[in-house]
Coordinates of C-alpha atoms and ligand atoms in Angstrom, one line a residue:
Chain A
M1 CA 0.0 0.2 0.1
S2 CA 0.9 3.4 -0.7
K3 CA 2.1 5.8 2.0
Q4 CA 1.8 8.7 0.3
V5 CA -0.9 11.4 0.3
A6 CA -0.8 14.3 -2.5
V7 CA -0.9 17.9 -1.7
L8 CA -3.0 19.1 -4.3
G9 CA -3.2 22.6 -3.5
V10 CA -1.4 25.5 -0.5
G11 CA -2.0 28.7 0.0
M12 CA -1.8 31.4 2.7
H13 CA -2.3 34.3 4.5
P14 CA 0.7 36.8 4.3
W15 CA 2.0 36.8 7.8
G16 CA 2.6 40.2 9.5
K17 CA 0.6 42.1 12.3
W18 CA -2.7 42.6 11.0
G19 CA -5.0 42.7 13.7
K20 CA -7.2 40.5 12.7
S21 CA -9.2 37.3 14.4
F22 CA -6.9 33.6 14.4
V23 CA -10.0 32.8 12.1
E24 CA -10.2 35.2 9.7
Y25 CA -6.6 34.4 8.7
G26 CA -7.7 30.8 8.5
V27 CA -10.2 31.2 6.5
V28 CA -8.5 33.5 3.2
A29 CA -5.6 30.5 3.8
A30 CA -8.1 28.0 3.1
R31 CA -9.8 29.7 0.6
A32 CA -6.5 30.5 -1.2
A33 CA -5.7 26.5 -0.4
L34 CA -9.1 25.3 -2.1
A35 CA -8.6 27.7 -5.3
D36 CA -5.4 26.4 -5.9
A37 CA -6.7 23.3 -5.8
G38 CA -9.4 23.4 -8.5
I39 CA -11.7 22.0 -5.6
E40 CA -14.6 23.0 -3.9
W41 CA -15.1 23.9 -0.5
K42 CA -18.6 21.7 -0.6
D43 CA -16.3 18.7 -1.2
V44 CA -13.2 18.7 1.2
Q45 CA -14.8 15.7 3.3
F46 CA -12.6 16.4 6.7
V47 CA -11.2 19.1 8.0
S48 CA -7.9 19.8 10.9
G49 CA -7.5 22.2 12.3
G50 CA -4.3 23.3 13.8
D51 CA -4.8 24.4 17.4
T52 CA -3.9 28.0 18.8
I53 CA -4.3 28.0 22.8
R54 CA -3.8 31.0 22.9
N55 CA -6.7 32.1 21.5
G56 CA -8.7 31.2 23.6
Y57 CA -11.9 28.0 22.8
P58 CA -12.0 28.4 19.6
G59 CA -8.2 28.3 19.0
Y60 CA -8.6 24.5 21.1
V61 CA -11.3 23.6 19.1
A62 CA -9.7 25.2 15.4
G63 CA -10.9 22.6 12.9
A64 CA -14.5 23.5 13.5
T65 CA -14.5 27.4 14.5
F66 CA -12.8 27.0 10.8
C67 CA -15.5 25.0 9.4
Q68 CA -18.6 27.3 11.0
A69 CA -16.9 30.1 9.8
M70 CA -16.4 28.9 6.0
G71 CA -19.9 27.5 6.1
W72 CA -21.2 24.2 7.9
N73 CA -21.0 21.7 5.2
G74 CA -20.8 18.7 7.2
A75 CA -17.7 17.7 6.6
R76 CA -15.6 15.4 9.4
V77 CA -13.3 17.4 12.3
A78 CA -10.6 17.4 13.9
S79 CA -8.5 19.6 16.0
S80 CA -4.7 19.0 17.1
Y81 CA -2.8 20.4 19.4
G82 CA 1.5 19.9 19.7
A83 CA 2.0 23.4 20.2
C84 CA 4.8 24.6 17.8
A85 CA 4.2 21.1 16.2
S86 CA 0.4 21.6 16.2
G87 CA 0.3 21.7 12.2
S88 CA 2.1 18.8 11.6
Q89 CA -0.2 17.0 13.9
A90 CA -3.2 18.3 12.2
I91 CA -1.2 16.9 8.6
N92 CA -0.8 13.7 10.1
N93 CA -4.1 13.2 11.4
A94 CA -5.7 14.0 7.9
R95 CA -3.1 11.9 5.8
A96 CA -4.0 8.7 8.2
Q97 CA -7.9 9.6 7.1
I98 CA -6.7 10.2 3.7
L99 CA -4.7 6.0 4.2
A100 CA -7.5 4.5 5.9
G101 CA -9.7 5.1 3.0
L102 CA -12.0 7.1 5.2
C103 CA -11.9 10.6 3.0
D104 CA -10.7 11.7 -0.2
V105 CA -10.4 15.1 0.1
A106 CA -9.2 16.2 3.2
L107 CA -8.8 20.1 4.2
V108 CA -5.2 21.2 6.8
I109 CA -5.8 25.1 8.6
G110 CA -3.4 26.5 11.0
A111 CA -3.7 29.9 11.7
D112 CA -2.8 31.9 14.5
A113 CA -3.0 36.4 16.5
A114 CA 0.0 36.5 17.7
P115 CA 0.5 38.4 20.9
K116 CA 3.6 41.5 21.4
G117 CA 7.0 40.5 22.7
F118 CA 8.0 37.5 24.1
F119 CA 5.8 34.5 24.3
A120 CA 4.1 34.5 28.5
P121 CA 2.4 31.8 29.8
V122 CA -1.2 31.2 30.7
G123 CA -2.1 33.5 32.6
G124 CA -3.1 33.0 36.2
D125 CA -1.5 31.4 39.5
R126 CA -1.0 27.5 38.3
P127 CA 2.5 26.3 40.6
D128 CA 1.6 23.0 39.1
D129 CA 2.0 23.6 35.4
P130 CA 6.1 23.5 34.6
D131 CA 5.4 26.5 31.7
W132 CA 4.3 28.6 34.6
L133 CA 6.7 28.3 37.1
R134 CA 10.1 28.4 34.5
F135 CA 8.7 31.8 34.3
R136 CA 8.1 32.3 37.8
L137 CA 11.5 30.4 39.7
I138 CA 14.1 31.2 36.6
G139 CA 12.6 33.6 34.2
A140 CA 13.1 31.1 32.0
T141 CA 11.8 32.4 28.8
N142 CA 12.3 31.1 25.0
P143 CA 14.9 33.0 24.2
I144 CA 17.1 31.8 27.4
Y145 CA 16.9 28.6 25.8
F146 CA 17.8 29.0 22.5
G147 CA 20.9 31.1 23.9
L148 CA 21.9 28.0 25.8
Y149 CA 21.6 25.9 22.8
A150 CA 23.8 28.5 20.9
R151 CA 26.1 29.1 24.2
R152 CA 26.9 25.5 23.8
R153 CA 27.6 25.7 19.6
M154 CA 30.1 28.2 20.6
E155 CA 31.5 26.4 23.7
I156 CA 32.0 22.6 21.7
Y157 CA 32.2 23.7 17.9
G158 CA 33.7 27.6 18.2
A159 CA 31.0 28.6 16.2
T160 CA 31.0 32.3 16.1
E161 CA 28.8 35.6 16.5
H162 CA 29.3 36.3 12.8
D163 CA 28.1 32.4 12.1
F164 CA 25.3 32.9 13.8
A165 CA 24.7 36.3 11.7
K166 CA 25.2 35.3 8.8
V167 CA 21.8 32.9 9.1
K168 CA 20.0 36.0 9.2
V169 CA 21.4 37.6 6.4
K170 CA 21.4 34.5 4.2
N171 CA 17.5 34.3 5.4
S172 CA 16.8 37.9 4.9
R173 CA 17.9 37.8 1.6
H174 CA 16.1 34.6 1.0
G175 CA 12.6 36.1 1.8
L176 CA 13.1 39.0 0.1
A177 CA 10.8 38.6 -2.8
N178 CA 8.6 36.1 -0.9
P179 CA 5.2 37.7 -0.5
N180 CA 4.0 36.4 1.9
A181 CA 7.2 36.9 4.0
R182 CA 6.6 39.4 6.7
Y183 CA 9.8 41.1 6.7
R184 CA 11.4 41.6 3.5
K185 CA 14.3 43.8 3.5
E186 CA 17.7 42.6 3.4
V187 CA 19.7 42.5 6.6
T188 CA 23.6 42.8 7.0
K189 CA 26.0 41.1 9.9
E190 CA 26.8 44.3 10.8
E191 CA 23.1 45.2 11.5
V192 CA 22.6 42.2 13.4
L193 CA 25.9 42.6 15.4
S194 CA 24.7 45.3 16.6
S195 CA 21.5 44.7 17.6
A196 CA 21.0 44.4 21.4
V197 CA 21.8 41.4 23.1
V198 CA 18.8 39.8 24.2
S199 CA 20.3 36.6 25.7
D200 CA 23.7 36.4 25.2
P201 CA 25.4 35.0 22.9
L202 CA 22.2 36.0 21.0
R203 CA 21.0 39.1 19.7
L204 CA 17.4 40.7 19.0
L205 CA 18.4 39.8 15.2
D206 CA 19.1 36.4 15.8
I207 CA 15.8 35.7 17.3
C208 CA 12.4 35.5 15.5
A209 CA 9.3 37.4 16.0
T210 CA 5.8 36.3 16.9
S211 CA 3.2 37.2 14.2
D212 CA -0.1 36.9 12.6
G213 CA -0.5 34.2 10.0
A214 CA -2.0 31.7 8.6
A215 CA -1.5 28.4 5.9
A216 CA -3.7 25.7 4.3
I217 CA -3.1 22.5 2.6
V218 CA -5.7 20.6 0.7
L219 CA -4.4 16.6 0.9
T220 CA -5.8 13.7 -1.4
S221 CA -5.6 10.2 -1.9
L222 CA -3.4 9.9 -5.0
D223 CA -6.1 8.5 -7.0
F224 CA -8.5 11.8 -6.7
A225 CA -4.9 13.9 -7.1
R226 CA -4.6 11.8 -10.4
K227 CA -8.3 12.8 -12.1
H228 CA -7.2 17.0 -11.1
S229 CA -3.7 17.4 -11.7
T230 CA -0.6 16.0 -14.0
A231 CA 1.6 15.4 -11.6
P232 CA 0.6 16.5 -7.7
V233 CA 3.7 16.9 -5.7
K234 CA 3.4 14.4 -2.4
I235 CA 4.0 13.9 1.0
A236 CA 6.2 10.6 1.1
G237 CA 6.9 10.7 4.5
V238 CA 5.4 12.6 8.3
S239 CA 7.3 11.6 11.2
T240 CA 5.5 13.2 14.6
V241 CA 8.1 11.4 16.8
T242 CA 8.3 12.1 20.7
P243 CA 11.9 11.2 22.5
R244 CA 13.0 8.5 23.9
F245 CA 14.6 8.0 27.6
P246 CA 16.3 9.6 28.8
N247 CA 16.0 13.0 26.2
T248 CA 19.2 14.4 27.3
V249 CA 19.4 17.4 25.6
I250 CA 17.6 20.6 28.7
E251 CA 14.0 21.2 27.0
M252 CA 11.5 23.8 26.6
P253 CA 9.7 23.9 29.3
N254 CA 11.5 21.8 31.7
F255 CA 13.5 22.9 34.6
A256 CA 16.1 19.4 33.9
T257 CA 16.8 16.6 31.6
D258 CA 16.0 13.2 32.1
S259 CA 18.7 11.3 33.8
A260 CA 20.8 8.9 32.6
A261 CA 22.0 7.2 35.6
T262 CA 20.6 3.9 34.9
V263 CA 19.3 3.6 31.2
A264 CA 21.4 4.7 28.4
P265 CA 20.8 8.0 26.3
P266 CA 19.3 6.3 23.1
A267 CA 21.8 6.2 20.2
V268 CA 19.7 8.4 18.2
P269 CA 19.1 11.4 20.5
F270 CA 15.6 13.2 20.0
R271 CA 16.4 15.8 17.4
D272 CA 18.4 13.3 15.6
S273 CA 15.0 11.3 15.4
I274 CA 12.9 14.0 14.0
A275 CA 13.4 13.5 10.5
R276 CA 14.7 10.2 10.3
G277 CA 11.3 9.1 11.3
A278 CA 10.2 10.9 7.9
Y279 CA 13.3 10.1 5.7
E280 CA 12.3 6.5 6.8
E281 CA 9.1 6.6 6.0
A282 CA 9.5 8.3 2.6
G283 CA 12.5 5.5 1.4
L284 CA 15.0 8.4 1.3
G285 CA 17.8 10.4 3.2
P286 CA 19.2 13.6 3.6
E287 CA 21.6 13.1 0.5
D288 CA 18.3 13.0 -1.5
M289 CA 17.5 16.1 -0.4
S290 CA 17.0 19.0 -3.0
M291 CA 16.1 22.1 0.1
A292 CA 14.9 22.0 3.9
E293 CA 12.8 24.7 5.2
V294 CA 13.4 24.2 9.5
Y295 CA 12.6 26.0 12.5
D296 CA 15.0 29.0 13.1
L297 CA 14.0 29.8 16.3
S298 CA 17.3 31.2 16.5
T299 CA 20.3 31.8 13.6
A300 CA 21.7 29.3 15.7
L301 CA 19.3 26.9 16.2
E302 CA 19.2 26.7 11.7
L303 CA 22.6 25.7 12.8
D304 CA 21.4 23.2 14.6
W305 CA 18.9 21.7 12.9
Y306 CA 21.7 21.2 9.7
E307 CA 23.3 18.7 11.8
N308 CA 20.1 17.1 13.5
I309 CA 18.6 16.4 10.2
G310 CA 22.0 14.7 8.3
L311 CA 23.0 17.9 6.3
C312 CA 26.4 17.4 7.6
K313 CA 28.4 16.0 10.8
P314 CA 27.8 17.1 14.6
G315 CA 30.2 20.6 15.0
E316 CA 29.9 21.2 11.0
A317 CA 27.4 23.4 10.6
E318 CA 28.9 26.8 10.3
K319 CA 31.2 25.5 7.5
L320 CA 28.2 23.9 5.7
L321 CA 26.7 27.9 5.8
N322 CA 29.9 29.4 5.2
D323 CA 31.0 27.3 2.1
G324 CA 27.6 29.1 1.4
D325 CA 25.8 25.2 0.7
T326 CA 22.8 26.2 2.4
T327 CA 22.4 29.1 0.5
L328 CA 20.1 29.3 -3.0
G329 CA 22.0 28.2 -5.9
G330 CA 24.4 26.5 -3.0
R331 CA 23.8 22.5 -3.0
V332 CA 20.9 22.3 -0.5
P333 CA 19.7 25.8 0.3
V334 CA 17.9 25.8 3.6
N335 CA 14.5 28.2 4.4
P336 CA 14.5 29.3 0.9
S337 CA 10.8 30.8 1.8
G338 CA 13.1 33.1 4.1
G339 CA 12.6 30.7 7.6
L340 CA 11.4 32.3 10.4
A341 CA 13.5 35.4 10.8
C342 CA 11.5 36.4 7.1
F343 CA 8.1 35.2 8.3
G344 CA 8.4 35.6 12.6
E345 CA 6.6 32.5 13.8
A346 CA 2.9 32.1 14.2
I347 CA 2.5 29.2 16.0
P348 CA 0.0 26.3 14.4
A349 CA 0.6 27.4 10.8
Q350 CA 4.5 27.4 10.7
A351 CA 4.7 23.6 10.1
I352 CA 1.8 24.0 7.3
A353 CA 3.6 26.9 6.6
Q354 CA 6.9 24.7 5.1
V355 CA 5.0 22.5 3.1
C356 CA 3.5 25.4 1.5
E357 CA 7.3 26.6 0.8
L358 CA 8.5 23.1 -0.6
T359 CA 5.5 22.2 -3.0
W360 CA 6.0 25.7 -4.7
Q361 CA 9.3 25.2 -4.8
L362 CA 8.5 21.4 -6.2
R363 CA 6.6 22.9 -8.7
G364 CA 8.7 25.4 -10.1
Q365 CA 6.0 28.4 -8.9
A366 CA 8.9 29.9 -6.0
A367 CA 9.5 32.9 -7.9
G368 CA 12.4 34.8 -6.6
R369 CA 13.6 32.6 -4.5
Q370 CA 13.5 29.0 -6.5
V371 CA 15.4 25.7 -6.1
E372 CA 16.9 24.4 -8.7
N373 CA 15.8 21.5 -10.1
A374 CA 14.0 20.6 -7.1
K375 CA 13.2 16.9 -6.6
A376 CA 12.1 16.7 -2.8
G377 CA 12.4 18.5 0.3
V378 CA 12.8 17.9 4.2
T379 CA 10.6 20.2 7.0
A380 CA 11.9 20.0 10.7
N381 CA 10.4 21.7 13.6
Q382 CA 9.6 20.8 17.2
G383 CA 7.1 21.6 19.5
L384 CA 7.3 22.0 23.3
F385 CA 7.0 19.3 25.6
G386 CA 8.5 16.8 22.9
H387 CA 6.8 16.7 20.1
G388 CA 9.1 15.9 16.6
S389 CA 7.8 17.7 13.5
S390 CA 9.4 16.6 10.1
I391 CA 8.3 15.9 6.4
V392 CA 9.1 15.1 3.4
V393 CA 7.8 15.9 0.7
T394 CA 8.7 15.0 -3.4
K395 CA 7.6 15.7 -7.0
Chain B
M1 CA 13.7 43.4 61.5
A2 CA 14.7 41.1 58.4
K3 CA 11.9 39.6 57.0
K4 CA 10.5 35.8 57.2
R5 CA 12.5 33.9 54.5
V6 CA 10.7 31.5 52.4
P7 CA 11.3 28.6 49.6
A8 CA 9.9 30.2 46.7
I9 CA 7.9 27.4 46.1
D10 CA 7.5 24.0 48.6
G11 CA 9.7 20.8 48.2
W12 CA 12.0 21.5 45.5
F13 CA 15.0 21.9 47.7
A14 CA 16.0 22.1 51.2
M15 CA 15.9 25.8 53.1
D16 CA 19.6 25.5 54.9
T17 CA 22.0 28.2 53.6
A18 CA 25.1 26.2 54.4
E19 CA 24.6 22.7 52.7
P20 CA 22.1 23.9 49.9
R21 CA 20.4 20.8 48.3
L22 CA 17.9 20.5 45.4
L23 CA 15.4 17.7 46.6
G24 CA 14.7 14.9 44.0
T25 CA 13.5 11.5 43.7
K26 CA 15.2 8.1 43.1
C27 CA 13.4 5.1 42.3
S28 CA 14.0 2.6 44.1
S29 CA 14.1 -0.2 41.5
C30 CA 16.0 0.8 39.4
G31 CA 17.6 3.9 40.6
T32 CA 17.0 6.7 38.3
Y33 CA 16.5 10.1 39.4
F34 CA 13.9 12.9 38.6
F35 CA 14.0 16.5 39.4
P36 CA 11.6 18.2 39.6
K37 CA 10.4 15.2 41.9
E38 CA 8.8 12.3 40.4
S39 CA 6.5 11.0 43.3
S40 CA 3.7 8.7 41.2
F41 CA 5.4 6.5 38.7
C42 CA 8.9 5.5 37.4
R43 CA 10.0 7.2 33.7
N44 CA 11.8 5.0 33.0
P45 CA 10.5 2.9 30.3
G46 CA 11.8 0.0 31.2
C47 CA 11.0 0.1 35.0
S48 CA 7.0 0.2 36.3
S49 CA 8.2 0.7 40.1
T50 CA 5.9 3.0 41.8
D51 CA 8.3 3.4 44.8
L52 CA 10.2 6.9 44.5
E53 CA 12.0 8.3 47.4
E54 CA 12.8 11.7 48.6
V55 CA 16.6 12.6 48.1
P56 CA 18.9 15.2 48.2
L57 CA 20.8 16.1 44.5
S58 CA 24.4 16.6 44.1
P59 CA 25.2 20.9 45.2
R60 CA 27.9 20.6 42.6
G61 CA 28.5 20.1 38.7
V62 CA 29.6 21.1 35.5
L63 CA 28.6 23.7 33.6
W64 CA 27.2 22.5 30.0
S65 CA 26.4 25.9 28.6
F66 CA 24.6 29.8 30.1
T67 CA 22.9 33.0 28.8
N68 CA 21.4 35.5 30.4
N69 CA 18.5 37.6 30.3
C70 CA 18.5 41.4 29.7
Y71 CA 14.7 42.2 29.5
P72 CA 12.5 41.8 31.6
P73 CA 10.7 38.5 31.2
P74 CA 6.9 38.4 31.9
K75 CA 4.6 37.3 34.5
P76 CA 4.6 35.4 36.6
Y77 CA 8.2 35.9 37.4
V78 CA 8.3 39.3 39.8
T79 CA 10.6 41.5 38.1
P80 CA 12.5 44.0 40.3
D81 CA 12.4 48.1 39.9
P82 CA 14.9 48.4 38.1
F83 CA 15.0 45.3 36.5
V84 CA 18.3 43.5 36.7
P85 CA 19.5 41.3 34.4
Y86 CA 20.1 37.1 35.3
I87 CA 22.4 34.4 34.0
V88 CA 20.3 31.5 33.5
A89 CA 23.1 28.3 33.9
A90 CA 22.4 25.0 33.0
V91 CA 24.4 22.6 35.2
E92 CA 25.4 18.7 34.4
L93 CA 25.4 16.7 37.5
E94 CA 27.7 14.3 37.8
R95 CA 26.5 11.2 39.8
E96 CA 22.5 11.7 38.6
K97 CA 24.0 12.2 34.9
M98 CA 21.2 14.7 34.5
I99 CA 21.5 18.3 33.4
V100 CA 19.9 21.2 36.2
L101 CA 19.0 25.1 35.2
G102 CA 18.8 27.6 37.6
Q103 CA 20.1 31.1 37.8
V104 CA 23.7 32.2 38.4
A105 CA 23.7 34.2 41.8
G106 CA 26.2 37.1 42.6
D107 CA 28.5 39.8 40.7
V108 CA 29.4 37.0 37.7
K109 CA 29.3 38.3 34.5
I110 CA 29.1 35.9 31.2
G111 CA 32.5 36.3 30.4
D112 CA 33.5 34.9 33.2
L113 CA 32.0 31.7 32.8
A114 CA 33.1 29.1 30.9
A115 CA 31.7 25.4 29.7
G116 CA 32.9 22.7 32.4
M117 CA 33.1 25.1 35.0
E118 CA 32.5 23.3 38.4
M119 CA 29.1 24.7 39.6
E120 CA 28.0 24.5 42.8
L121 CA 24.6 24.4 44.6
C122 CA 23.4 28.1 46.5
L123 CA 20.3 29.7 47.8
D124 CA 19.4 33.5 47.2
T125 CA 16.4 35.9 47.0
L126 CA 13.8 35.5 43.9
F127 CA 12.3 38.4 45.1
E128 CA 10.8 40.2 47.9
D129 CA 7.1 41.4 48.9
D130 CA 5.8 43.2 51.9
A131 CA 5.8 40.1 53.6
A132 CA 8.4 37.6 52.8
E133 CA 12.0 37.5 50.6
H134 CA 11.2 34.2 48.3
I135 CA 14.2 32.2 47.9
I136 CA 15.4 30.3 45.0
W137 CA 18.2 27.9 44.4
K138 CA 20.6 29.1 42.3
W139 CA 24.2 28.3 40.8
R140 CA 27.5 29.8 41.3
P141 CA 31.2 29.1 40.4
A142 CA 32.8 26.6 42.7
K143 CA 34.7 27.7 45.5
G144 CA 38.1 25.9 45.8
A145 CA 37.5 24.6 42.0
Q146 CA 40.0 25.2 39.3
Ligands
LIG401 ZN1 12.2 2.8 38.0

């Protein structure tokens, strides 16, 4: 049995700060994806929503909220939450429905209207919630964790602030012509290095902003897709892996890692296992990838991903970057969309947006940022509390 | 008169300034450590024990990484006025083979730190209000190390 499903249509609401409801963004993206697929809303049999907890009750039941806004059509529905990985959870659930033969046409939607500044925990006094406690007891903001990872690269691999800044420079150029990107302005290394330090060694321009935005995908069975498109792009592998005990990397929002005192750490650490799960399903490896969209919450984190998704060995990411391999025109461009550096994070939309970008690239529709001869690409992302997220998309 | 000193959270560390210790649990069957305390079920997937005992964790460890926060964080952190930037350290405990976060106490600069340094636990004020001084564990470069 084929484990592939087709990406028949993709669509976005541009990223930015628009001051509207996430529902409106989601509907705009959904309509764009339907139009791109050339199908009608009434033909959608399953709606898979990525949840956004910061938009109140409707955000927790995003799937049905979008259905109502589109005009009830009787579709079956599900809503998924996996923090930053909510989008791939929603894609995976739609894929499972199709592969099980329960439906032919599914619509996946993720949208967010993000608050300003630091992500703050949900309000109130909640001393049993680690996400609340990490702010209360340590002031461990998200950039604190990013700063720890970045400093670790400097300490063990000799990475420098200049390397980190070059990631931003690269991504800012990649996103210049992307109509859905929020920031379309070239950034120089000097500008990054003169921006204020947030969490040493990371500066304001090393860390991604929070944005409003929405992305949607029409997923269908291969049979259905063949009747509507001559060469649909396909999802060949989806990974929603969790860590294996003991997870020895300090992860948001935790105070400590697992203890490895009695059980040896897994041969494949969690972050290395994320893309591996998608490669295995696709029957492909990192050497087969023409490009990657990875979660650059910080510039330094993008370098970690190069290693985690197998583009190079541990400690070689800075060389890969500095050799131009991950720049458009290089061997395996990373974040041709411009990445979070140009988008800012719209949590439940982001993993879906990564697949939208790979789809445009594989169709040759990524004007101004096209990866030549793109045959396959991989996404990578990770959600709070142990949500791996990686998707392999092929021609 | 000095304010009352109360732990910022109950049961996570011993309120003993001379010999501060984080309080975790240890599985009495497989020996795995947990911090914060895991009291119901051992999380080693190969162990089904429900017998976990409270243990003090090693007061010293090796610096894995470090960073700081230069901007006031959102609530529920209690930000003093004026805001004082703070360093956060990730310290690896040798016996427990576990990395534990904590702020760094005292007048330590980022430039004073390097991965691999020996760090030790101490108690310090997290914040003060009218009623009390709220105490938390912190890390600091170990005395007598290096
Ligand atoms: Zn056990």
